[in-house]
Short mmCIF file of C-alpha atoms in Angstrom, two decimals:
data_model
loop_
_atom_site.label_atom_id
_atom_site.label_comp_id
_atom_site.label_asym_id
_atom_site.label_seq_id
_atom_site.Cartn_x
_atom_site.Cartn_y
_atom_site.Cartn_z
CA MET L 1 4.93 -41.29 14.05
CA HIS L 2 7.00 -42.94 10.81
CA THR L 3 3.35 -44.39 9.46
CA ARG L 4 1.17 -41.37 10.48
CA ALA L 5 3.57 -39.32 8.27
CA ARG L 6 3.38 -41.66 5.57
CA ILE L 7 -0.11 -41.72 5.37
CA THR L 8 -0.50 -37.95 5.54
CA LYS L 9 2.06 -37.60 2.41
CA ALA L 10 0.10 -40.13 0.45
CA TRP L 11 -3.07 -38.29 1.22
CA ALA L 12 -1.83 -34.94 0.18
CA TYR L 13 -0.81 -36.64 -3.00
CA ILE L 14 -4.05 -38.68 -3.74
CA SER L 15 -5.49 -35.18 -2.89
CA PHE L 16 -3.48 -33.46 -5.42
CA THR L 17 -3.69 -35.84 -8.28
CA LEU L 18 -7.46 -35.75 -7.83
CA THR L 19 -7.64 -32.10 -7.97
CA VAL L 20 -5.49 -31.91 -11.05
CA ALA L 21 -7.57 -35.11 -12.54
CA VAL L 22 -11.01 -33.51 -12.27
CA ILE L 23 -9.69 -30.21 -13.75
CA ALA L 24 -7.62 -32.02 -16.67
CA PHE L 25 -10.82 -33.90 -17.47
CA LEU L 26 -13.03 -31.05 -17.15
CA PHE L 27 -11.10 -28.99 -19.51
CA ILE L 28 -10.27 -31.96 -22.09
CA TYR L 29 -13.89 -32.86 -22.09
CA VAL L 30 -15.25 -29.47 -23.16
CA PHE L 31 -12.30 -28.77 -25.23
CA THR L 32 -12.77 -32.37 -27.60
CA SER L 33 -16.72 -31.99 -27.30
CA GLY L 34 -16.85 -28.39 -28.66
CA PHE L 35 -13.89 -28.78 -30.99
CA SER L 36 -15.71 -30.15 -33.40
CA VAL L 37 -18.22 -27.09 -34.01
CA ILE L 38 -15.54 -24.50 -33.54
CA SER L 39 -14.59 -23.07 -36.78
CA TRP L 40 -14.31 -19.04 -38.03
CA GLN L 41 -17.65 -19.02 -38.75
CA PHE L 42 -19.11 -20.54 -35.67
CA ILE L 43 -17.24 -17.54 -33.89
CA THR L 44 -17.87 -14.56 -36.70
CA ASP L 45 -21.39 -15.65 -37.50
CA VAL L 46 -24.92 -14.93 -35.61
CA PRO L 47 -27.02 -17.59 -34.01
CA ARG L 48 -29.10 -19.36 -36.59
CA GLY L 49 -31.50 -22.22 -37.63
CA SER L 50 -35.34 -23.12 -36.98
CA VAL L 51 -34.51 -23.20 -33.39
CA LEU L 52 -32.17 -19.95 -32.95
CA GLY L 53 -28.80 -21.03 -32.11
CA SER L 54 -29.29 -24.54 -33.16
CA GLU L 55 -26.68 -23.25 -36.24
CA GLY L 56 -24.72 -20.41 -37.09
CA GLY L 57 -22.03 -18.95 -34.58
CA ILE L 58 -22.12 -16.63 -31.43
CA TRP L 59 -20.36 -13.79 -32.32
CA PRO L 60 -23.11 -11.28 -30.62
CA ALA L 61 -22.52 -13.37 -27.38
CA ILE L 62 -18.98 -12.82 -27.59
CA VAL L 63 -18.96 -9.14 -27.85
CA GLY L 64 -21.74 -8.83 -25.34
CA SER L 65 -19.51 -10.75 -22.77
CA VAL L 66 -17.11 -8.13 -23.34
CA TRP L 67 -19.49 -5.37 -22.89
CA PHE L 68 -20.71 -6.60 -19.98
CA THR L 69 -17.08 -7.47 -18.36
CA LEU L 70 -16.12 -4.18 -19.24
CA THR L 71 -18.90 -2.41 -17.65
CA ALA L 72 -18.46 -4.42 -14.49
CA LEU L 73 -15.11 -3.71 -14.46
CA ILE L 74 -15.25 -0.11 -14.66
CA LEU L 75 -18.35 0.06 -12.25
CA GLY L 76 -16.64 -2.42 -9.84
CA GLY L 77 -13.00 -1.55 -10.39
CA ILE L 78 -13.16 1.98 -9.40
CA PRO L 79 -14.90 1.82 -5.89
CA ALA L 80 -13.08 -1.50 -4.82
CA VAL L 81 -9.39 0.18 -5.50
CA ALA L 82 -10.87 3.46 -3.84
CA THR L 83 -12.04 1.46 -0.93
CA ALA L 84 -9.09 -0.57 -0.69
CA VAL L 85 -7.19 2.76 -0.58
CA TYR L 86 -9.36 4.21 1.86
CA VAL L 87 -9.17 1.25 4.10
CA VAL L 88 -5.34 1.13 4.04
CA TYR L 89 -4.12 4.48 3.99
CA CYS L 90 -6.96 6.77 5.21
CA CYS L 91 -9.12 5.10 8.00
CA ARG L 92 -7.79 6.22 11.37
CA SER L 93 -10.32 3.92 13.04
CA SER L 94 -9.84 0.34 13.41
CA TRP L 95 -13.78 -0.02 14.42
CA PHE L 96 -14.81 1.47 11.01
CA GLU L 97 -12.00 -0.68 8.84
CA LYS L 98 -13.76 -3.68 10.48
CA PHE L 99 -16.77 -2.22 9.53
CA ILE L 100 -15.97 -2.44 5.70
CA HIS L 101 -14.79 -5.50 6.17
CA THR L 102 -17.76 -6.79 7.11
CA ILE L 103 -19.61 -4.95 4.51
CA MET L 104 -17.00 -6.83 1.84
CA GLN L 105 -17.63 -10.13 3.18
CA SER L 106 -21.59 -9.66 3.22
CA ILE L 107 -21.31 -8.45 -0.57
CA ALA L 108 -19.27 -11.35 -1.00
CA GLY L 109 -21.69 -13.86 0.01
CA ILE L 110 -24.82 -12.54 -1.53
CA PRO L 111 -25.88 -15.11 -3.97
CA SER L 112 -25.42 -13.95 -7.37
CA ILE L 113 -29.31 -14.32 -8.51
CA VAL L 114 -30.08 -12.14 -5.91
CA LEU L 115 -28.09 -9.55 -7.23
CA GLY L 116 -29.82 -10.10 -10.15
CA LEU L 117 -33.13 -9.38 -8.95
CA PHE L 118 -32.07 -6.59 -6.88
CA SER L 119 -30.67 -4.70 -10.08
CA TYR L 120 -34.26 -6.23 -11.99
CA SER L 121 -36.06 -4.64 -9.22
CA LEU L 122 -34.50 -1.41 -8.90
CA LEU L 123 -32.61 -0.57 -12.03
CA VAL L 124 -34.60 -2.02 -14.54
CA ARG L 125 -38.49 -1.79 -13.10
CA THR L 126 -37.73 1.35 -10.55
CA LEU L 127 -35.28 3.60 -11.99
CA GLY L 128 -36.75 2.15 -15.52
CA PHE L 129 -33.03 1.70 -17.36
CA GLY L 130 -34.92 -1.24 -18.97
CA ARG L 131 -33.11 -4.72 -19.35
CA CYS L 132 -29.52 -3.52 -20.74
CA ILE L 133 -25.93 -4.06 -20.56
CA LEU L 134 -26.02 -1.08 -17.70
CA SER L 135 -28.34 -2.93 -15.31
CA GLY L 136 -26.24 -6.51 -15.94
CA GLY L 137 -22.94 -4.60 -15.51
CA ILE L 138 -24.08 -3.06 -12.25
CA ALA L 139 -25.16 -6.22 -11.03
CA LEU L 140 -22.08 -7.82 -12.24
CA ALA L 141 -19.90 -5.03 -10.67
CA ILE L 142 -21.30 -5.45 -7.28
CA MET L 143 -20.39 -9.11 -7.55
CA ILE L 144 -16.77 -8.37 -8.36
CA LEU L 145 -16.43 -5.89 -5.92
CA PRO L 146 -15.24 -7.37 -2.95
CA PHE L 147 -13.11 -9.48 -4.98
CA ILE L 148 -10.98 -6.97 -6.29
CA GLU L 149 -10.93 -4.83 -3.38
CA THR L 150 -10.06 -7.90 -1.46
CA ARG L 151 -7.07 -8.49 -3.68
CA THR L 152 -5.95 -4.79 -4.04
CA GLU L 153 -6.10 -4.32 0.12
CA LYS L 154 -3.94 -7.48 0.51
CA ALA L 155 -1.12 -6.09 -2.07
CA MET L 156 -0.97 -2.57 -0.63
CA ARG L 157 -0.71 -3.90 3.06
CA GLU L 158 2.06 -6.15 1.95
CA LEU L 159 4.07 -2.99 1.22
CA PRO L 160 6.40 -2.09 4.25
CA LYS L 161 4.63 0.27 6.10
CA GLU L 162 7.69 2.07 6.47
CA THR L 163 7.91 3.15 2.95
CA ILE L 164 4.91 4.85 3.17
CA PHE L 165 5.59 6.33 6.34
CA GLU L 166 8.99 7.67 5.00
CA SER L 167 6.69 9.56 2.23
CA TYR L 168 4.72 11.21 4.46
CA ALA L 169 7.48 12.06 6.82
CA LEU L 170 8.73 14.26 3.86
CA GLY L 171 5.26 15.86 3.88
CA CYS L 172 4.33 14.15 0.65
CA SER L 173 0.23 13.85 0.38
CA ARG L 174 -1.75 10.72 0.78
CA LEU L 175 -2.43 11.18 -3.24
CA TYR L 176 1.07 12.01 -4.21
CA THR L 177 2.41 8.83 -2.14
CA ILE L 178 -0.34 6.82 -3.48
CA LEU L 179 0.43 7.61 -7.02
CA HIS L 180 4.03 7.43 -7.29
CA ILE L 181 4.74 4.78 -4.71
CA VAL L 182 1.98 2.63 -4.17
CA PHE L 183 0.11 2.19 -7.28
CA PRO L 184 3.55 1.55 -9.36
CA ALA L 185 4.60 -0.84 -6.58
CA ILE L 186 1.31 -2.83 -6.74
CA LYS L 187 0.54 -2.47 -10.44
CA GLY L 188 1.11 -6.31 -11.47
CA GLU L 189 -1.08 -7.45 -8.76
CA LEU L 190 -3.66 -4.64 -9.50
CA VAL L 191 -3.78 -5.46 -13.17
CA SER L 192 -4.12 -9.09 -12.55
CA GLY L 193 -6.61 -8.72 -9.94
CA LEU L 194 -8.82 -6.45 -12.35
CA ILE L 195 -8.40 -8.99 -15.35
CA LEU L 196 -9.30 -12.20 -12.38
CA GLY L 197 -12.00 -10.24 -11.64
CA GLY L 198 -13.40 -9.49 -15.08
CA CYS L 199 -12.80 -13.22 -15.91
CA PHE L 200 -15.37 -13.73 -12.33
CA ALA L 201 -17.69 -11.53 -14.39
CA MET L 202 -17.38 -12.93 -17.51
CA GLY L 203 -18.47 -16.64 -16.32
CA ALA L 204 -21.49 -15.53 -14.40
CA THR L 205 -24.86 -15.98 -15.56
CA ALA L 206 -27.54 -15.56 -13.03
CA PRO L 207 -26.97 -11.54 -12.34
CA LEU L 208 -27.44 -11.44 -16.34
CA ILE L 209 -30.85 -13.26 -16.54
CA PHE L 210 -33.64 -10.80 -15.66
CA THR L 211 -31.34 -7.32 -16.32
CA GLY L 212 -29.49 -7.49 -19.56
CA GLY L 213 -28.86 -10.62 -21.02
CA VAL L 214 -31.33 -12.15 -23.56
CA ALA L 215 -31.51 -14.85 -25.96
CA PHE L 216 -30.71 -12.97 -29.21
CA ALA L 217 -29.67 -9.62 -29.82
CA SER L 218 -27.43 -8.14 -32.37
CA VAL L 219 -23.92 -6.87 -31.53
CA PRO L 220 -24.50 -3.89 -29.13
CA ASN L 221 -23.86 -0.11 -29.79
CA THR L 222 -24.47 1.30 -26.60
CA VAL L 223 -24.81 -0.03 -22.99
CA MET L 224 -28.56 1.29 -22.72
CA GLU L 225 -29.21 -2.05 -25.23
CA PRO L 226 -29.87 -5.61 -23.94
CA ALA L 227 -27.22 -7.81 -25.42
CA MET L 228 -26.28 -11.69 -25.55
CA ALA L 229 -23.58 -13.03 -23.46
CA LEU L 230 -21.77 -16.21 -23.50
CA PRO L 231 -22.75 -17.81 -20.08
CA LEU L 232 -26.29 -17.03 -20.73
CA HIS L 233 -26.14 -18.08 -24.30
CA LEU L 234 -24.87 -21.72 -22.95
CA TYR L 235 -27.32 -21.96 -20.23
CA LEU L 236 -30.14 -21.34 -22.87
CA LEU L 237 -28.80 -23.70 -25.50
CA LEU L 238 -29.03 -26.46 -22.46
CA ALA L 239 -32.17 -25.41 -20.72
CA GLN L 240 -34.08 -25.65 -24.10
CA GLY L 241 -32.28 -28.52 -25.53
CA THR L 242 -31.26 -26.76 -28.58
CA SER L 243 -28.13 -28.17 -29.71
CA MET L 244 -25.40 -30.06 -27.66
CA PRO L 245 -22.53 -29.42 -29.83
CA GLN L 246 -23.50 -25.49 -30.07
CA ALA L 247 -23.46 -25.64 -26.46
CA TYR L 248 -19.98 -27.20 -26.11
CA GLY L 249 -18.69 -25.08 -28.71
CA THR L 250 -20.00 -21.67 -26.79
CA ALA L 251 -18.42 -23.55 -23.48
CA PHE L 252 -15.04 -24.10 -25.28
CA VAL L 253 -15.02 -20.39 -26.64
CA LEU L 254 -15.68 -18.93 -22.86
CA MET L 255 -13.54 -21.51 -21.22
CA LEU L 256 -10.39 -20.37 -23.63
CA ILE L 257 -11.02 -16.55 -23.14
CA VAL L 258 -11.05 -16.91 -19.33
CA LEU L 259 -8.21 -19.14 -19.74
CA VAL L 260 -5.97 -17.18 -21.76
CA THR L 261 -6.77 -13.92 -19.53
CA ASN L 262 -6.12 -15.63 -16.37
CA ILE L 263 -2.52 -17.02 -17.86
CA ILE L 264 -1.76 -13.50 -18.89
CA ALA L 265 -2.94 -12.05 -15.67
CA THR L 266 -0.53 -14.62 -13.86
CA PHE L 267 2.37 -13.68 -15.76
CA TYR L 268 2.10 -10.28 -15.81
CA SER L 269 1.53 -10.12 -12.19
CA ARG L 270 4.85 -12.50 -11.60
CA ARG L 271 6.90 -10.23 -14.40
CA LYS L 272 5.82 -6.94 -12.17
CA LYS L 273 6.20 -8.41 -9.25
CA ARG L 274 9.98 -9.84 -9.83
CA ARG L 275 11.23 -6.47 -11.41
CA TRP L 276 10.29 -4.56 -7.76
CA LYS L 277 11.68 -6.93 -5.44
CA MET Y 1 20.48 29.86 23.89
CA GLU Y 2 17.77 29.99 21.08
CA ILE Y 3 14.99 28.08 21.69
CA ILE Y 4 13.16 26.49 18.05
CA MET Y 5 10.63 24.10 19.41
CA LYS Y 6 8.93 24.11 22.76
CA ILE Y 7 7.09 21.03 24.23
CA ASP Y 8 4.13 21.99 26.21
CA GLY Y 9 2.24 19.72 28.62
CA LEU Y 10 2.33 16.99 25.93
CA SER Y 11 0.64 13.84 26.40
CA ALA Y 12 0.00 10.81 23.95
CA TYR Y 13 -1.94 7.83 24.16
CA TYR Y 14 -2.27 4.99 21.98
CA ASP Y 15 -5.54 2.76 22.31
CA GLY Y 16 -6.41 4.82 25.31
CA LYS Y 17 -3.27 3.88 26.86
CA ILE Y 18 -0.71 6.52 27.93
CA ALA Y 19 2.72 6.67 25.79
CA VAL Y 20 3.96 10.32 26.50
CA ASP Y 21 2.92 11.65 29.88
CA SER Y 22 2.62 15.55 30.33
CA VAL Y 23 6.03 16.38 29.09
CA SER Y 24 7.53 19.98 28.48
CA LEU Y 25 10.61 20.81 27.00
CA GLU Y 26 12.41 23.16 25.01
CA ILE Y 27 14.58 22.30 21.67
CA PRO Y 28 17.82 24.66 21.50
CA LYS Y 29 18.42 25.67 18.12
CA ASN Y 30 21.77 24.36 16.35
CA ARG Y 31 22.31 21.90 18.70
CA ILE Y 32 22.17 17.69 19.31
CA SER Y 33 19.12 17.09 21.75
CA ALA Y 34 19.50 13.47 22.76
CA ILE Y 35 16.26 11.64 24.03
CA ILE Y 36 16.99 8.70 26.36
CA GLY Y 37 15.37 6.12 28.08
CA PRO Y 38 14.23 2.48 28.00
CA SER Y 39 12.69 0.78 25.61
CA GLY Y 40 8.61 1.48 25.81
CA CYS Y 41 8.95 4.93 27.63
CA GLY Y 42 7.80 6.96 25.12
CA LYS Y 43 10.89 8.30 23.22
CA SER Y 44 9.55 7.52 19.92
CA THR Y 45 6.24 8.74 20.26
CA LEU Y 46 7.66 12.15 21.58
CA LEU Y 47 8.97 12.35 18.38
CA ARG Y 48 6.29 11.37 16.30
CA CYS Y 49 4.47 14.07 18.30
CA MET Y 50 6.95 16.64 17.14
CA ASN Y 51 5.99 16.44 13.31
CA ARG Y 52 2.42 15.07 14.00
CA MET Y 53 3.45 11.47 12.20
CA ILE Y 54 1.72 10.23 15.42
CA GLU Y 55 -1.97 11.22 13.37
CA GLU Y 56 -0.93 8.54 10.38
CA GLU Y 57 -1.36 5.71 12.83
CA MET Y 58 -4.31 4.35 14.27
CA ASP Y 59 -6.35 5.00 17.44
CA THR Y 60 -4.05 7.80 18.68
CA LYS Y 61 -4.52 10.63 20.97
CA VAL Y 62 -2.54 13.96 21.40
CA GLU Y 63 -3.25 16.38 24.07
CA GLY Y 64 -0.85 19.75 25.04
CA SER Y 65 0.93 21.32 22.41
CA VAL Y 66 4.18 21.75 20.78
CA TYR Y 67 5.43 25.26 19.17
CA LEU Y 68 7.55 25.68 16.74
CA GLU Y 69 9.06 29.15 16.52
CA GLY Y 70 6.38 30.37 18.44
CA LYS Y 71 3.86 28.91 16.34
CA ASP Y 72 1.53 26.18 17.14
CA ILE Y 73 2.29 23.08 15.06
CA ALA Y 74 -1.47 21.95 15.31
CA SER Y 75 -2.18 25.32 12.82
CA ILE Y 76 0.70 24.46 10.50
CA PRO Y 77 -0.42 22.50 7.34
CA LYS Y 78 1.28 18.51 7.69
CA ASP Y 79 3.04 19.20 4.75
CA GLU Y 80 4.45 22.38 5.60
CA LEU Y 81 5.27 21.61 8.98
CA ARG Y 82 7.16 18.21 7.82
CA ARG Y 83 9.06 19.99 5.31
CA LYS Y 84 10.45 22.17 8.19
CA ILE Y 85 10.54 19.05 10.55
CA GLY Y 86 12.17 16.30 8.66
CA MET Y 87 12.32 12.67 10.46
CA VAL Y 88 14.37 9.81 9.92
CA PHE Y 89 13.19 6.41 11.24
CA GLN Y 90 15.14 3.25 12.88
CA SER Y 91 14.98 1.01 10.07
CA PRO Y 92 16.22 2.31 6.65
CA ALA Y 93 13.24 2.29 4.02
CA PRO Y 94 14.37 3.88 0.72
CA PHE Y 95 11.79 3.92 -1.85
CA PRO Y 96 12.02 1.21 -4.27
CA PHE Y 97 13.36 3.75 -6.80
CA SER Y 98 16.89 4.51 -8.30
CA ILE Y 99 19.03 6.49 -5.52
CA TYR Y 100 18.51 9.38 -7.92
CA LYS Y 101 14.86 9.36 -7.94
CA ASN Y 102 14.67 8.53 -4.13
CA MET Y 103 16.35 12.03 -3.77
CA THR Y 104 14.13 14.32 -6.18
CA TYR Y 105 11.10 12.37 -4.80
CA ALA Y 106 10.03 14.90 -2.28
CA PRO Y 107 11.57 17.88 -4.03
CA LYS Y 108 9.11 17.27 -6.92
CA TYR Y 109 6.30 17.32 -4.80
CA TYR Y 110 7.26 20.87 -3.52
CA GLY Y 111 7.29 21.92 -7.12
CA ILE Y 112 11.52 22.12 -7.59
CA ARG Y 113 11.81 21.34 -11.67
CA GLY Y 114 14.61 21.57 -13.76
CA LYS Y 115 17.07 19.24 -14.27
CA ASP Y 116 20.12 21.20 -13.49
CA ARG Y 117 18.75 22.35 -9.98
CA LEU Y 118 17.54 18.85 -9.23
CA ASN Y 119 21.11 17.53 -10.09
CA ALA Y 120 22.72 20.07 -7.94
CA LEU Y 121 20.53 19.32 -5.15
CA VAL Y 122 20.95 15.90 -5.24
CA ILE Y 123 24.96 15.88 -5.03
CA GLU Y 124 24.62 18.42 -2.56
CA LYS Y 125 22.52 16.46 0.10
CA LEU Y 126 24.54 13.00 -0.50
CA LYS Y 127 27.51 14.91 0.08
CA MET Y 128 26.28 16.10 3.34
CA ALA Y 129 25.29 12.92 4.37
CA GLY Y 130 28.61 11.76 3.23
CA LEU Y 131 27.29 9.09 0.78
CA TYR Y 132 28.06 11.03 -2.16
CA ASP Y 133 31.48 9.31 -2.79
CA GLU Y 134 30.28 5.80 -2.66
CA VAL Y 135 27.50 6.30 -5.16
CA LYS Y 136 28.31 9.25 -7.43
CA ASP Y 137 29.13 6.72 -10.57
CA GLU Y 138 25.82 4.95 -9.89
CA LEU Y 139 23.09 7.11 -9.18
CA ASN Y 140 20.66 5.07 -11.20
CA LYS Y 141 21.08 2.23 -9.29
CA SER Y 142 18.30 0.55 -7.34
CA ALA Y 143 18.36 2.26 -3.75
CA LEU Y 144 17.60 -1.24 -2.51
CA LYS Y 145 20.92 -2.74 -3.51
CA LEU Y 146 23.00 -0.26 -1.30
CA SER Y 147 24.02 -1.97 2.08
CA GLY Y 148 22.24 -1.11 5.37
CA GLY Y 149 24.46 2.08 6.26
CA GLN Y 150 24.27 3.33 2.78
CA GLN Y 151 20.75 3.05 3.15
CA GLN Y 152 20.22 4.53 6.15
CA ARG Y 153 22.62 7.65 5.04
CA LEU Y 154 20.40 7.67 2.13
CA CYS Y 155 17.36 8.39 4.03
CA ILE Y 156 18.68 10.94 5.99
CA ALA Y 157 20.00 12.59 2.65
CA ARG Y 158 16.57 12.24 1.34
CA THR Y 159 15.37 14.21 4.30
CA LEU Y 160 17.76 17.02 3.83
CA SER Y 161 16.37 17.19 0.32
CA ILE Y 162 13.50 19.10 1.12
CA GLU Y 163 15.85 21.45 3.27
CA PRO Y 164 13.93 20.88 6.81
CA ASP Y 165 15.04 23.34 9.95
CA VAL Y 166 14.95 20.44 12.53
CA LEU Y 167 16.17 16.82 12.11
CA LEU Y 168 14.48 14.06 14.16
CA LEU Y 169 16.10 10.70 14.36
CA ASP Y 170 14.55 7.76 15.76
CA GLU Y 171 16.93 5.41 16.77
CA PRO Y 172 18.60 5.92 13.42
CA CYS Y 173 21.90 3.80 14.05
CA SER Y 174 20.15 0.61 16.32
CA ALA Y 175 20.35 -1.41 12.65
CA LEU Y 176 23.64 -0.83 11.75
CA ASP Y 177 27.40 -1.98 12.43
CA LEU Y 178 29.73 0.08 14.24
CA GLY Y 179 31.68 1.70 11.16
CA SER Y 180 28.46 2.77 9.86
CA THR Y 181 27.35 4.26 13.18
CA ALA Y 182 30.41 6.19 13.80
CA ALA Y 183 29.87 7.59 9.91
CA ILE Y 184 26.26 8.94 11.01
CA GLU Y 185 27.26 10.32 14.26
CA LYS Y 186 30.36 12.17 12.47
CA MET Y 187 27.97 13.65 9.78
CA LEU Y 188 25.10 14.58 12.32
CA THR Y 189 27.98 16.42 14.45
CA ASP Y 190 28.90 18.29 11.35
CA LEU Y 191 25.02 18.77 10.45
CA LYS Y 192 24.06 20.58 13.83
CA GLU Y 193 25.87 23.69 12.12
CA LEU Y 194 22.95 23.76 9.89
CA TYR Y 195 20.44 21.98 11.65
CA THR Y 196 18.44 21.45 14.70
CA ILE Y 197 19.00 17.74 15.57
CA VAL Y 198 16.72 15.62 17.59
CA ILE Y 199 17.81 12.06 18.38
CA VAL Y 200 16.03 9.09 20.27
CA THR Y 201 18.49 6.71 21.25
CA HIS Y 202 18.83 3.67 23.74
CA ASN Y 203 22.52 3.91 23.10
CA LEU Y 204 23.92 6.16 26.40
CA ALA Y 205 27.22 6.18 24.75
CA GLN Y 206 25.66 7.83 21.94
CA ALA Y 207 24.08 10.03 23.53
CA LYS Y 208 27.28 11.18 25.46
CA ARG Y 209 29.39 11.24 22.39
CA ILE Y 210 27.23 13.37 19.94
CA GLY Y 211 24.33 14.77 22.51
CA ASP Y 212 24.75 18.83 23.61
CA TYR Y 213 21.81 18.28 25.70
CA THR Y 214 20.30 15.06 27.48
CA ALA Y 215 16.68 14.30 28.01
CA PHE Y 216 15.65 10.88 30.15
CA LEU Y 217 12.11 9.86 29.61
CA TYR Y 218 11.03 6.97 32.00
CA ASN Y 219 7.56 5.69 31.77
CA GLY Y 220 6.32 8.30 29.67
CA LYS Y 221 7.21 11.01 31.97
CA LEU Y 222 10.35 13.55 31.47
CA ILE Y 223 12.60 12.81 34.77
CA GLU Y 224 15.34 15.17 33.68
CA TRP Y 225 16.29 17.38 30.64
CA ALA Y 226 19.89 18.98 31.31
CA PRO Y 227 22.97 19.82 28.88
CA LYS Y 228 25.01 16.64 28.41
CA ASP Y 229 27.74 17.30 31.20
CA SER Y 230 25.73 18.18 33.86
CA PHE Y 231 23.37 15.61 32.94
CA PHE Y 232 26.04 12.69 33.07
CA SER Y 233 28.40 13.89 35.66
CA SER Y 234 26.02 14.98 38.32
CA PRO Y 235 22.39 13.93 37.66
CA SER Y 236 20.03 15.26 39.92
CA LYS Y 237 17.16 12.69 40.06
CA GLU Y 238 17.36 9.04 41.57
CA GLU Y 239 15.96 7.47 38.45
CA THR Y 240 18.25 9.10 36.18
CA LYS Y 241 21.19 7.78 38.48
CA ALA Y 242 19.45 4.45 38.41
CA PHE Y 243 19.23 4.54 34.78
CA LEU Y 244 22.90 5.90 34.06
CA SER Y 245 24.00 3.07 36.62
CA GLY Y 246 22.52 0.50 34.24
CA MET Y 247 19.72 -0.56 37.00
CA TYR Y 248 17.43 -1.10 34.08
CA GLY Y 249 17.53 -0.10 30.35
#
C-alpha cells in the first residue's frame, strides 16, 4: 500500500510538472520569438509590404477581433443567460430540462469549421448578409453559447434553493427575484463567464474563414463590413509563408490579450465571490 | 369560530407518487393550528399547497381545492395570494443583504416607497418578531452574520413585512436550540391575535404547548382533526393513539 501511494504521488507530481512545463514553454517560446517584432508601430500600423503582412502592423486585425468578439458576446451571451435562467428558474419539467441540456451539449460538440460553413451557407449566401462581422459573429455566438450557458447555470444552481423559494413565498415574481437576488449574487461568475467566452471567441479562426474574416481590410465601421481578425491573420501569415516574425508577433499580441482578460476575469469573480460569502 | 381557509379533497403528487391523499380541513381564524405526523407523512406538502408554493417545484400535481375566505386560491394571482398567506421555512434562509434590506425587499416589490414608511415598517415587524432589541444598532449588518435563531426570527419578521392574514410555518424550530425555540413559541402565541397561524411540527410537545387545534396526518391522509384538548386527552382514532404513545414517529 505504501509503495502504491508513493507511486501515485510521484505520478501526480510528474503530470503536474509536465503540464506546467508545456504551458510555460509555449508562452515563453511565443513571447521570446514574437518580442523582437513588437513595437508601438507594429500594434498601430496597417499591414504593409510587397507580400501584404510581411511588414507593417496589425491594428485592423486587433480592432476586427474586438468587433467579432463583442458581436459574438452580445448575440451569444444574451440567449445563453436567458436559457440558463429558463432552465433553472422557469422550467417545470425535468424532461424538458434534459432536452435543453442535450441540445447545449450538441452545440458544444459541433466542430467550429462546421459552424463557419453553416453561417456561410445560411447567412452569407442564402440571406445575403455577405461576408461581414455579423455573419462571423453569429457563428462565434453559436460556438460560445453553450459555454456561457453552462457556466451561468452552474453559478445559479450553487445558490441555495431556499433563498429563491423564500422570495417566491413572499409573492415576489420570478423576474424581481432574478434581478434582485440571483444576478447580484452571481455577478462575479456571470461577468467572468462572459469574459472567458469572449476569449474563446477571440481565439477562434475556423468560424471566420468563410464568413467575415478577410486577409486585408481597413478598420471596420459597421457590423456589415468584413474585417481582419488576429487568429485568421496569424493563420494566413503562416499558411502563405509570409513572415515568421510577424506571425509570432501576432500570436504574442493575441495571447497577451487573452491572458490579460483571463486574469481580469479570474480576479473579478474571486473578489465578487468573497464579498458574498 | 370563524373559518379563514378551507381545504377540500386536496391531493398532491410528486413524480406521480401521492404525498397528500384527499385531505379536507377547515382552518379557524386567529388560532394556531398545528399539523403533526411522522416524517414523510405529507405535512410540508399540505402546507405548500396552501400558498401554491408546490407549483414552484418540479413534476408536481395537485387535485382538489383550497379556499381562502371563500375564494378558490387557484383563481387568485400568486403574488396576491402569497401576500395574504406568508410562509416560513424549516431552515432560515435570509437574503445575502443587510438586515434592513431583507426587511424592505418584499414591501418594495409591493410598491411601498418612502424612507419613513419603510423605516417604521421595519421597526414594527422586527419588534413583533422579538428581534428588534437585539439588532437595533446594526440594521446594516449582513443578515448572514446573525445566529440561527436570530435568522429564523428575521425570516418571520420578513414574512410579516408583507402583512399577511395567514402565517404558514414549516417546522420553524427544528434547526434551533431550546432558547430560540422558546422565543419563537412565545412570539407565535402573541401573534395569533393578529394572524391565523398554521404550523407544521414533528414535535408533539410543541403542538401541545402552542396549538389550539391539532391535525394528525399519516401516509398523506388526515387521520384526526380536533381542538387540542380533546385531541391529546381523548383521541378517537387508533392511529392517533398509537402515534401519541410513541409507537411511530
